[in-house]
Short mmCIF file of C-alpha atoms in Angstrom, two decimals:
data_model
loop_
_atom_site.label_atom_id
_atom_site.label_comp_id
_atom_site.label_asym_id
_atom_site.label_seq_id
_atom_site.Cartn_x
_atom_site.Cartn_y
_atom_site.Cartn_z
CA ASP A 1 177.26 -2.82 103.36
CA VAL A 2 178.78 -4.60 100.61
CA LYS A 3 178.13 -8.71 100.77
CA VAL A 4 181.03 -11.15 99.60
CA THR A 5 180.07 -14.49 99.63
CA GLN A 6 181.47 -17.59 99.31
CA SER A 7 179.97 -21.04 98.24
CA SER A 8 180.89 -22.89 100.93
CA ARG A 9 182.79 -22.76 104.35
CA TYR A 10 184.08 -25.85 104.58
CA LEU A 11 185.14 -28.29 102.26
CA VAL A 12 186.88 -31.74 102.14
CA LYS A 13 188.25 -32.49 98.34
CA ARG A 14 190.50 -35.62 97.51
CA THR A 15 193.98 -35.61 96.31
CA GLY A 16 193.20 -34.93 92.04
CA GLU A 17 190.01 -33.92 92.13
CA LYS A 18 188.59 -30.47 90.31
CA VAL A 19 187.72 -28.37 92.61
CA PHE A 20 185.65 -25.08 91.94
CA LEU A 21 185.31 -22.23 95.00
CA GLU A 22 183.22 -19.45 94.04
CA CYS A 23 182.87 -16.07 94.99
CA VAL A 24 179.79 -13.65 94.80
CA GLN A 25 180.02 -9.76 95.41
CA ASP A 26 176.93 -7.50 95.46
CA MET A 27 178.47 -3.74 95.41
CA ASP A 28 179.09 -4.03 91.77
CA HIS A 29 183.04 -3.82 92.78
CA GLU A 30 185.46 -3.93 89.71
CA ASN A 31 188.02 -5.72 91.29
CA MET A 32 188.84 -9.49 92.73
CA PHE A 33 190.98 -11.08 94.61
CA TRP A 34 191.17 -14.95 95.76
CA TYR A 35 194.22 -15.56 98.49
CA ARG A 36 195.60 -18.10 100.43
CA GLN A 37 195.84 -17.57 104.16
CA ASP A 38 197.91 -19.53 106.30
CA PRO A 39 199.42 -19.69 110.05
CA GLY A 40 202.62 -17.60 109.94
CA LEU A 41 202.84 -16.65 106.47
CA GLY A 42 199.49 -14.18 106.21
CA LEU A 43 197.67 -13.82 103.32
CA ARG A 44 199.15 -14.64 100.12
CA LEU A 45 197.91 -13.18 96.01
CA ILE A 46 196.68 -16.11 94.00
CA TYR A 47 194.75 -14.49 91.20
CA PHE A 48 193.15 -11.50 90.76
CA SER A 49 191.28 -9.32 88.41
CA TYR A 50 190.51 -5.90 87.55
CA ASP A 51 187.02 -6.34 84.81
CA VAL A 52 185.72 -9.35 83.33
CA LYS A 53 187.49 -11.75 81.58
CA MET A 54 190.33 -10.27 82.90
CA LYS A 55 192.61 -12.37 85.28
CA GLU A 56 195.91 -11.37 86.59
CA LYS A 57 198.90 -13.85 88.25
CA GLY A 58 199.49 -13.22 91.73
CA ASP A 59 202.34 -14.04 93.84
CA ILE A 60 201.50 -17.94 94.49
CA PRO A 61 198.99 -18.30 90.90
CA GLU A 62 201.13 -22.33 90.47
CA GLY A 63 198.18 -24.73 90.45
CA TYR A 64 195.42 -22.50 90.23
CA SER A 65 193.01 -21.45 87.88
CA VAL A 66 190.57 -18.11 87.51
CA SER A 67 187.33 -17.49 85.82
CA ARG A 68 185.24 -14.15 85.82
CA GLU A 69 182.50 -14.30 83.31
CA LYS A 70 180.45 -12.28 85.31
CA LYS A 71 181.24 -8.47 87.34
CA GLU A 72 179.40 -10.48 90.20
CA ARG A 73 181.51 -13.22 90.35
CA PHE A 74 185.25 -15.20 90.45
CA SER A 75 186.26 -18.62 90.94
CA LEU A 76 188.76 -20.35 91.75
CA ILE A 77 190.13 -23.96 89.99
CA LEU A 78 192.06 -25.95 91.43
CA GLU A 79 192.92 -28.50 88.20
CA SER A 80 194.30 -31.34 90.37
CA ALA A 81 193.86 -30.76 93.77
CA SER A 82 196.75 -31.62 96.49
CA THR A 83 197.52 -32.02 99.91
CA ASN A 84 199.76 -28.92 100.28
CA GLN A 85 196.67 -26.97 98.59
CA THR A 86 195.05 -27.54 102.10
CA SER A 87 194.49 -23.99 102.91
CA MET A 88 191.24 -21.73 103.93
CA TYR A 89 190.60 -19.54 101.22
CA LEU A 90 189.60 -15.79 100.98
CA CYS A 91 187.73 -13.80 98.44
CA ALA A 92 187.66 -10.00 98.56
CA SER A 93 187.16 -7.31 96.43
CA SER A 94 187.35 -3.71 95.64
CA LEU A 95 186.04 -0.16 93.81
CA ALA A 96 188.50 0.30 91.14
CA ALA A 97 187.85 4.25 92.55
CA GLY A 98 188.19 3.43 95.89
CA GLY A 99 191.47 2.55 96.08
CA PRO A 100 193.11 -0.19 97.64
CA LYS A 101 190.21 -1.27 100.69
CA GLN A 102 189.07 -4.50 100.19
CA TYR A 103 185.88 -5.86 101.53
CA PHE A 104 186.49 -10.02 102.51
CA GLY A 105 184.23 -13.01 101.73
CA PRO A 106 184.36 -15.49 104.83
CA GLY A 107 186.26 -17.70 103.79
CA THR A 108 186.46 -21.30 102.49
CA ARG A 109 188.70 -23.72 104.09
CA LEU A 110 189.60 -26.32 102.49
CA THR A 111 190.79 -30.03 103.28
CA VAL A 112 192.72 -32.34 100.93
CA THR A 113 193.07 -35.78 101.49
CA ALA B 1 210.43 -5.36 95.66
CA GLN B 2 207.17 -4.64 98.53
CA ARG B 3 207.12 -6.81 101.63
CA VAL B 4 205.29 -6.38 105.42
CA THR B 5 206.71 -7.52 108.20
CA GLN B 6 205.45 -8.21 111.83
CA PRO B 7 207.62 -9.39 113.88
CA GLU B 8 205.88 -11.19 116.54
CA LYS B 9 203.55 -14.14 116.14
CA LEU B 10 201.73 -13.75 119.12
CA LEU B 11 201.01 -10.98 121.49
CA SER B 12 199.77 -11.24 125.19
CA VAL B 13 199.27 -8.62 127.50
CA PHE B 14 196.48 -8.11 130.38
CA LYS B 15 193.81 -5.92 130.15
CA GLY B 16 194.37 -2.49 130.72
CA ALA B 17 197.82 -2.47 129.28
CA PRO B 18 199.30 -0.97 126.32
CA VAL B 19 199.45 -2.84 123.21
CA GLU B 20 201.70 -2.30 120.71
CA LEU B 21 201.58 -4.43 117.27
CA LYS B 22 204.55 -3.83 115.67
CA CYS B 23 205.04 -3.61 111.70
CA ASN B 24 208.09 -2.32 109.21
CA TYR B 25 207.66 -2.35 105.92
CA SER B 26 209.89 -2.06 102.42
CA TYR B 27 208.97 -0.08 99.72
CA SER B 28 210.90 2.13 97.68
CA GLY B 29 207.69 4.90 96.79
CA SER B 30 205.37 6.24 98.50
CA PRO B 31 202.97 3.39 100.43
CA GLU B 32 199.79 3.97 101.55
CA LEU B 33 198.87 1.46 104.93
CA PHE B 34 196.90 -0.60 106.76
CA TRP B 35 195.89 -2.44 109.69
CA TYR B 36 193.00 -4.86 108.91
CA VAL B 37 191.83 -7.43 112.25
CA GLN B 38 189.95 -11.03 112.50
CA TYR B 39 188.06 -11.15 115.16
CA SER B 40 187.04 -15.07 115.79
CA ARG B 41 184.56 -16.01 113.99
CA GLN B 42 184.70 -13.62 111.50
CA ARG B 43 185.70 -12.08 108.27
CA LEU B 44 188.72 -10.19 108.09
CA GLN B 45 187.84 -6.11 107.68
CA LEU B 46 189.29 -3.65 107.56
CA LEU B 47 191.09 -1.52 111.19
CA LEU B 48 192.16 1.60 109.50
CA ARG B 49 194.41 3.00 107.50
CA HIS B 50 197.38 5.54 108.04
CA ILE B 51 195.66 8.35 104.90
CA SER B 52 192.66 8.96 106.92
CA ARG B 53 195.05 9.47 110.29
CA GLU B 54 191.58 8.65 112.23
CA SER B 55 190.97 6.36 115.78
CA ILE B 56 189.16 3.17 115.70
CA LYS B 57 187.69 1.29 118.61
CA GLY B 58 190.71 3.57 120.77
CA PHE B 59 193.24 2.34 118.13
CA THR B 60 196.32 4.32 115.86
CA ALA B 61 198.82 3.99 114.14
CA ASP B 62 200.74 6.83 112.58
CA LEU B 63 203.61 6.21 109.43
CA ASN B 64 207.10 6.42 110.16
CA LYS B 65 208.65 6.74 106.65
CA GLY B 66 212.31 6.95 108.08
CA GLU B 67 211.66 4.30 110.42
CA THR B 68 209.42 2.63 107.66
CA SER B 69 206.71 1.35 110.08
CA PHE B 70 202.74 1.37 110.73
CA HIS B 71 202.86 0.55 114.65
CA LEU B 72 199.62 -0.34 116.89
CA LYS B 73 199.34 1.57 119.33
CA LYS B 74 195.97 1.17 122.02
CA PRO B 75 197.05 2.32 125.11
CA PHE B 76 194.72 0.37 127.00
CA ALA B 77 193.22 -3.09 126.19
CA GLN B 78 190.10 -5.10 126.19
CA GLU B 79 189.22 -8.34 126.38
CA GLU B 80 187.65 -7.53 123.09
CA ASP B 81 190.89 -6.65 121.36
CA SER B 82 191.85 -10.33 121.44
CA ALA B 83 191.76 -11.06 117.52
CA MET B 84 194.55 -11.75 114.66
CA TYR B 85 195.93 -8.68 112.91
CA TYR B 86 197.65 -7.54 110.16
CA CYS B 87 199.69 -4.62 108.76
CA ALA B 88 199.11 -4.69 104.88
CA LEU B 89 200.64 -2.29 102.33
CA SER B 90 199.67 -0.69 98.95
CA GLY B 91 202.03 0.62 96.37
CA GLY B 92 202.54 0.83 92.64
CA ASP B 93 199.33 -0.70 91.56
CA GLY B 94 197.18 1.22 93.70
CA ASN B 95 194.46 -1.77 94.71
CA LYS B 96 196.67 -4.36 94.86
CA LEU B 97 197.78 -5.62 99.19
CA VAL B 98 200.19 -6.95 100.34
CA PHE B 99 199.78 -8.58 103.86
CA GLY B 100 202.32 -9.45 106.74
CA ALA B 101 202.35 -12.36 108.10
CA GLY B 102 199.99 -11.19 111.35
CA THR B 103 200.03 -10.90 114.82
CA ILE B 104 197.59 -12.89 117.58
CA LEU B 105 197.16 -10.79 119.82
CA ARG B 106 195.53 -12.20 123.04
CA VAL B 107 194.02 -10.17 126.18
CA LYS B 108 193.56 -11.47 129.05
CA SER B 109 191.62 -10.80 132.11
#
């Protein structure tokens, strides 16, 4: 069974802080994704990566950056957290040869005060 | 541009009643369509994909290219079907997904 884990289930940070959200998958998947999930807006893609050290912007990359130094780990970074980044963040992974079927982590609920 | 529209934020039905969760998409090519489900306190997971043509937990979905729709149906709703349902599309980039806004299904006893 594919396991995607996220470092924190709940996180509370202050405006202006630098925030790191970590995601690890244990199935040797090439592709990894970061989404934010907001009521009424669904899931919106922030960044994705198809390989180590590779990253591509999704639909809403502003205010975020990512890092993929190892195949199993994909980090989302909020350089200077703002209140409008309060959200649920979901990480997902997929096989390059497996098409678009994605496996999701449990999510991190981030509150920025 | 790729877009997925789920017109209902909330669908409330009684147990045993039929369910139809609507999904319309916009894509000029040949899309692959999915339904994902998130039960309370659980992670988002794949329910079904159109190319599999399968029934999962009694749910089916047929891709209608003429109407650009991929509605999710179940003839008799059960309380355990209560969840958030997302329709998703994969287009030109075979690995990325575009999600709709989601529909909360509430099955009442």
